């Protein structure tokens, strides 16, 4: 609340100038050294992310270098995991020297489990006095911060509710440093005010959906842009209110998906967030791909003036040669070795005869044997690679020993101190650590593994087969354990994620943008907006959506129970009817629930292979289809029933929806629940939405057959009846 | 310019009660006068500026007959103008005089504009064509649109023209916002393209504006505007007709999407038989998708726009052109817009002509008085249109109003911002503000009205007219389909609703 008062003061022009001055005098920065994620496991089990070297320089250096250039006066390093290591590193670094550009203070926030926790901790400590920069400790950027700050102040002057300026870099939708957490920003076209934030499934994901924007958020905006081409590097200029907002909303965990989204959609808060869009290079090292991409960009001098030969560590001695080759002093290269483009080599490293290195970074004091091939790989300090080994798209941490004639393929991550024996072939995406890393040891969990069950299961699995060293993979002399990345259990999204995680090289995954994906996604949406074949029903939903939700669940349970215990029809009907009346819903809902329950049962039978598709449908619809006789009375209602059937068949995602629909209709027809005339009328007005096309194929044939059969029979019998048929 | 022009003349239910036709009282919308000229004449004038190949006026049988009848003088004048011009200049300049394009009147049977295009017009269209509404007035010459269209990308099927409302007096309520999703294609060579469209009502109803993630991956920098209004002007390539006609029976689209490659080859053979209208453009491989044309044209265009990004393979796009803000553009698709259109013409007139004083009365330069008009003593008329044969009594004050033909306004009445229907009688000392009075209505003396709409009540229409007043606000986008209950409105999207 103190912040609010301060803001009221800014109204008067004189004081505003005053505060402006104060703000400029003391620009604070909060660096979150922990990302609270596990993407760099198993390496981060030993070393914190921000101390992992990128192009032979610890990541934190890039962030601090940026802050120094931005003219920050005070930096708070929020440390959670491996805080001691960070503390130690900082104490020894140049930033701790008396002439360092800013005052640096490490904050031990050991209990923090998320960005939200860290922010609340900061609020508790009361460190923030004015606007501050919130960055993560893995940022690589050459942005001109003064412009962003100017933007922030200008917006602040025009909109006093402005609390955060997000600095976003313009890229393209498939930009490689954007591979994780792509998100769409909805911005006001004129002012760049952020209206909405939505995380998108990755382009390669099979889950397709839509962003739902509440029109209320757009009320006073005429033109806005939907940007999916922004690289969000989490550089935010925040007002002093931000930690307090985290404090008030103790459920906020993530900076973007909770905080930004929460602030934007909140009716009460009435705060605004702006986006500053810049063209400079900015990216976060947040995954293996971005590590690869940023390393390459950095080597290729995209980040100028932030380049390797600027030597921002005291003892670095890099010199720059053409074709983006960087070498430190005391590098020993054999006569016949080839150093290709985009390569950096640290001092004390020896490279043997006939070895070729390209697009790679090799740390200090490494020994690379003869005839080794190193491509697109990152080898950290003190590592030994013996002769004839091939390393592609891999990361070798410090002090690794690789034997002769070993082959490492795409996405291998070899942890600290691991030893790999001779003649070994390490498969794609394999991650090896020196000591077993168990899930339960993982201090900070990813959002996915938050729920208890998940982590315990995987830790069980870990104990099952991670305790023994992976000697068959690493050879007799090998030392190391296989690390299994989390989320490899089951569901599609996670496996997607791991698939991305497991490869080092960023590939533009084949876009999964086919047509059926739309329909499947709409199937999922279904639950929220049940059948809107006609407007009447839509309106009804609007009134009491909750009731209807309940009813659907209840009614389905009723039907399921009836089928399970093979009640008689009347009992089931009675129960349904009571439900219908007590919940005050229409027969439409009853039908929908019944159809859904029946189809689910069918699905269950098919899935468990108890019965074939045909038998299952005949059995279920043969017996329970008669329910509809008492759920539909008018012609319209039967047509509605068929529409529901059509919809639900899609929703349940049968393997062969067309067959299920056809059998179910046929079954109902045989039971005289549906007669031809109704079927024809339905067919004449059935939705011709493209997504139903496939589903309708068999039914189309069937109806055609019905029609011809009828014509024939009537022709045989009496020609006089033709008149009535013409209708 | 070898464009064919199709002018869709709708019923204009949004201009109720001046276009109501239950008892054949009103004229079709196209004949409603704006500053004493038929609305459609402005459109025809505009077309003449563009020098199109042929002009076709479309409408239902009775409407077309009536329009044809009423436009006879206009067409005669148009032709004789040409002849006079031809005679007056020397023979070697003749080639500079353009013969006016033939105006055809076509009776259509389709219930929606999309259907009309598909069924009634398919065989008539020989090349690129322009679709126009019958109700717009603009000072933007057609060349601008044509040039824009000529500059289009070769994979563009059609160009939809949008405008921003430049008239402040048009009621915000009548300009229903719709969410136009488009991409300016800033980072590529391409021209802006239309991506999607949601009517404000739909968004309101579903509580959400749904932007598909797929769209965002295709067009990562898309813009959405609530201020863009559909002009119902579409400059279309012949490809559109091919696309629509290939899917003969919209209800049972042949084949699924999965057979894309198959269809392509099929298409290629088909294409070799078709003569392409534009020679320097790259040929589009038209992939046959099911397109439901059984809805109004703007929705067909929207579906085509969606088609461009929905599929695994990118399809042809729909261009988007926003009329330059410098020009005026107005569509008389609501009553306030209609009044504003009248005033727009009046303002042009007043800037051109000097004020003429008629003895005893005071008629501003910003007003138009029709022939055979009788205006009584000490009556002042400002920013108003008086139709032919109107009689205005003494000491009346008429400000910002439109008085249609044959209306009689008795002494000492005060009308402000009123539209008076044809042959209406307004009694003495009435004070009417912001009101609409249907034709042949008799307003008793000393009536004081504010913001009312006076209509006749027919016994059999009581119900329907109630519905109609509701529905007039409903959908202004097409100007042609309003009279049909549009089921699509609710289904709208089809993608999300089921």
GROMACS .gro file of N, CA and C in nm, chain B residues 221-270:
model
  150
  948UNK      N    1   0.208  -1.236  -3.629
  948UNK     CA    2   0.186  -1.097  -3.594
  948UNK      C    3   0.053  -1.051  -3.652
  949UNK      N    4  -0.051  -1.105  -3.598
  949UNK     CA    5  -0.183  -1.073  -3.652
  949UNK      C    6  -0.242  -0.955  -3.575
  950UNK      N    7  -0.321  -0.878  -3.643
  950UNK     CA    8  -0.388  -0.767  -3.578
  950UNK      C    9  -0.537  -0.796  -3.572
  951UNK      N   10  -0.598  -0.739  -3.474
  951UNK     CA   11  -0.743  -0.750  -3.463
  951UNK      C   12  -0.798  -0.609  -3.450
  952UNK      N   13  -0.901  -0.583  -3.524
  952UNK     CA   14  -0.959  -0.450  -3.514
  952UNK      C   15  -1.108  -0.460  -3.487
  953UNK      N   16  -1.152  -0.374  -3.401
  953UNK     CA   17  -1.295  -0.364  -3.378
  953UNK      C   18  -1.354  -0.248  -3.456
  954UNK      N   19  -1.269  -0.166  -3.511
  954UNK     CA   20  -1.317  -0.046  -3.577
  954UNK      C   21  -1.335  -0.064  -3.727
  955UNK      N   22  -1.283  -0.170  -3.781
  955UNK     CA   23  -1.298  -0.188  -3.924
  955UNK      C   24  -1.440  -0.234  -3.954
  956UNK      N   25  -1.497  -0.177  -4.057
  956UNK     CA   26  -1.632  -0.214  -4.094
  956UNK      C   27  -1.631  -0.273  -4.232
  957UNK      N   28  -1.717  -0.369  -4.249
  957UNK     CA   29  -1.723  -0.436  -4.377
  957UNK      C   30  -1.793  -0.345  -4.478
  958UNK      N   31  -1.728  -0.321  -4.588
  958UNK     CA   32  -1.792  -0.235  -4.687
  958UNK      C   33  -1.877  -0.318  -4.782
  959UNK      N   34  -1.867  -0.448  -4.771
  959UNK     CA   35  -1.934  -0.539  -4.863
  959UNK      C   36  -1.886  -0.517  -5.007
  960UNK      N   37  -1.770  -0.460  -5.020
  960UNK     CA   38  -1.709  -0.451  -5.152
  960UNK      C   39  -1.604  -0.559  -5.160
  961UNK      N   40  -1.617  -0.645  -5.256
  961UNK     CA   41  -1.520  -0.751  -5.273
  961UNK      C   42  -1.474  -0.751  -5.417
  962UNK      N   43  -1.346  -0.741  -5.434
  962UNK     CA   44  -1.291  -0.755  -5.568
  962UNK      C   45  -1.239  -0.898  -5.575
  963UNK      N   46  -1.299  -0.975  -5.662
  963UNK     CA   47  -1.274  -1.118  -5.658
  963UNK      C   48  -1.208  -1.164  -5.787
  964UNK      N   49  -1.125  -1.262  -5.773
  964UNK     CA   50  -1.067  -1.322  -5.893
  964UNK      C   51  -1.158  -1.435  -5.939
  965UNK      N   52  -1.134  -1.478  -6.059
  965UNK     CA   53  -1.218  -1.582  -6.114
  965UNK      C   54  -1.198  -1.713  -6.038
  966UNK      N   55  -1.082  -1.723  -5.973
  966UNK     CA   56  -1.053  -1.845  -5.897
  966UNK      C   57  -1.163  -1.878  -5.797
  967UNK      N   58  -1.222  -1.774  -5.743
  967UNK     CA   59  -1.326  -1.796  -5.642
  967UNK      C   60  -1.442  -1.872  -5.702
  968UNK      N   61  -1.479  -1.833  -5.822
  968UNK     CA   62  -1.589  -1.900  -5.887
  968UNK      C   63  -1.552  -2.046  -5.913
  969UNK      N   64  -1.428  -2.064  -5.951
  969UNK     CA   65  -1.387  -2.203  -5.976
  969UNK      C   66  -1.394  -2.284  -5.848
  970UNK      N   67  -1.350  -2.222  -5.740
  970UNK     CA   68  -1.352  -2.293  -5.612
  970UNK      C   69  -1.494  -2.330  -5.573
  971UNK      N   70  -1.581  -2.233  -5.589
  971UNK     CA   71  -1.718  -2.256  -5.545
  971UNK      C   72  -1.788  -2.355  -5.635
  972UNK      N   73  -1.765  -2.341  -5.761
  972UNK     CA   74  -1.840  -2.428  -5.851
  972UNK      C   75  -1.785  -2.569  -5.848
  973UNK      N   76  -1.661  -2.583  -5.811
  973UNK     CA   77  -1.608  -2.719  -5.803
  973UNK      C   78  -1.677  -2.796  -5.695
  974UNK      N   79  -1.731  -2.723  -5.602
  974UNK     CA   80  -1.797  -2.801  -5.498
  974UNK      C   81  -1.946  -2.783  -5.520
  975UNK      N   82  -1.988  -2.859  -5.618
  975UNK     CA   83  -2.122  -2.849  -5.674
  975UNK      C   84  -2.229  -2.857  -5.566
  976UNK      N   85  -2.213  -2.956  -5.486
  976UNK     CA   86  -2.317  -2.980  -5.388
  976UNK      C   87  -2.262  -2.954  -5.250
  977UNK      N   88  -2.290  -2.840  -5.197
  977UNK     CA   89  -2.224  -2.802  -5.074
  977UNK      C   90  -2.257  -2.894  -4.956
  978UNK      N   91  -2.364  -2.963  -4.965
  978UNK     CA   92  -2.400  -3.044  -4.849
  978UNK      C   93  -2.315  -3.170  -4.840
  979UNK      N   94  -2.281  -3.221  -4.951
  979UNK     CA   95  -2.203  -3.344  -4.947
  979UNK      C   96  -2.071  -3.320  -5.018
  980UNK      N   97  -1.982  -3.258  -4.949
  980UNK     CA   98  -1.856  -3.227  -5.014
  980UNK      C   99  -1.785  -3.356  -5.053
  981UNK      N  100  -1.738  -3.363  -5.172
  981UNK     CA  101  -1.675  -3.485  -5.216
  981UNK      C  102  -1.538  -3.502  -5.153
  982UNK      N  103  -1.515  -3.619  -5.101
  982UNK     CA  104  -1.383  -3.652  -5.051
  982UNK      C  105  -1.349  -3.582  -4.922
  983UNK      N  106  -1.250  -3.630  -4.854
  983UNK     CA  107  -1.205  -3.568  -4.730
  983UNK      C  108  -1.079  -3.490  -4.756
  984UNK      N  109  -1.030  -3.429  -4.650
  984UNK     CA  110  -0.910  -3.350  -4.663
  984UNK      C  111  -0.787  -3.438  -4.687
  985UNK      N  112  -0.801  -3.558  -4.640
  985UNK     CA  113  -0.683  -3.643  -4.644
  985UNK      C  114  -0.636  -3.671  -4.786
  986UNK      N  115  -0.727  -3.654  -4.879
  986UNK     CA  116  -0.690  -3.690  -5.015
  986UNK      C  117  -0.638  -3.570  -5.093
  987UNK      N  118  -0.586  -3.479  -5.021
  987UNK     CA  119  -0.539  -3.357  -5.084
  987UNK      C  120  -0.456  -3.381  -5.210
  988UNK      N  121  -0.360  -3.469  -5.198
  988UNK     CA  122  -0.267  -3.486  -5.308
  988UNK      C  123  -0.343  -3.538  -5.431
  989UNK      N  124  -0.433  -3.627  -5.402
  989UNK     CA  125  -0.514  -3.681  -5.510
  989UNK      C  126  -0.588  -3.572  -5.585
  990UNK      N  127  -0.651  -3.490  -5.504
  990UNK     CA  128  -0.733  -3.387  -5.565
  990UNK      C  129  -0.651  -3.287  -5.643
  991UNK      N  130  -0.532  -3.268  -5.593
  991UNK     CA  131  -0.447  -3.172  -5.661
  991UNK      C  132  -0.423  -3.216  -5.805
  992UNK      N  133  -0.391  -3.342  -5.818
  992UNK     CA  134  -0.363  -3.389  -5.954
  992UNK      C  135  -0.489  -3.377  -6.039
  993UNK      N  136  -0.598  -3.413  -5.977
  993UNK     CA  137  -0.725  -3.399  -6.048
  993UNK      C  138  -0.744  -3.255  -6.092
  994UNK      N  139  -0.713  -3.170  -5.996
  994UNK     CA  140  -0.733  -3.030  -6.022
  994UNK      C  141  -0.644  -2.980  -6.134
  995UNK      N  142  -0.523  -3.032  -6.132
  995UNK     CA  143  -0.429  -2.986  -6.232
  995UNK      C  144  -0.483  -3.015  -6.372
  996UNK      N  145  -0.541  -3.133  -6.387
  996UNK     CA  146  -0.595  -3.164  -6.518
  996UNK      C  147  -0.712  -3.073  -6.549
  997UNK      N  148  -0.790  -3.048  -6.445
  997UNK     CA  149  -0.903  -2.958  -6.469
  997UNK      C  150  -0.856  -2.820  -6.508
   0.00000   0.00000   0.00000
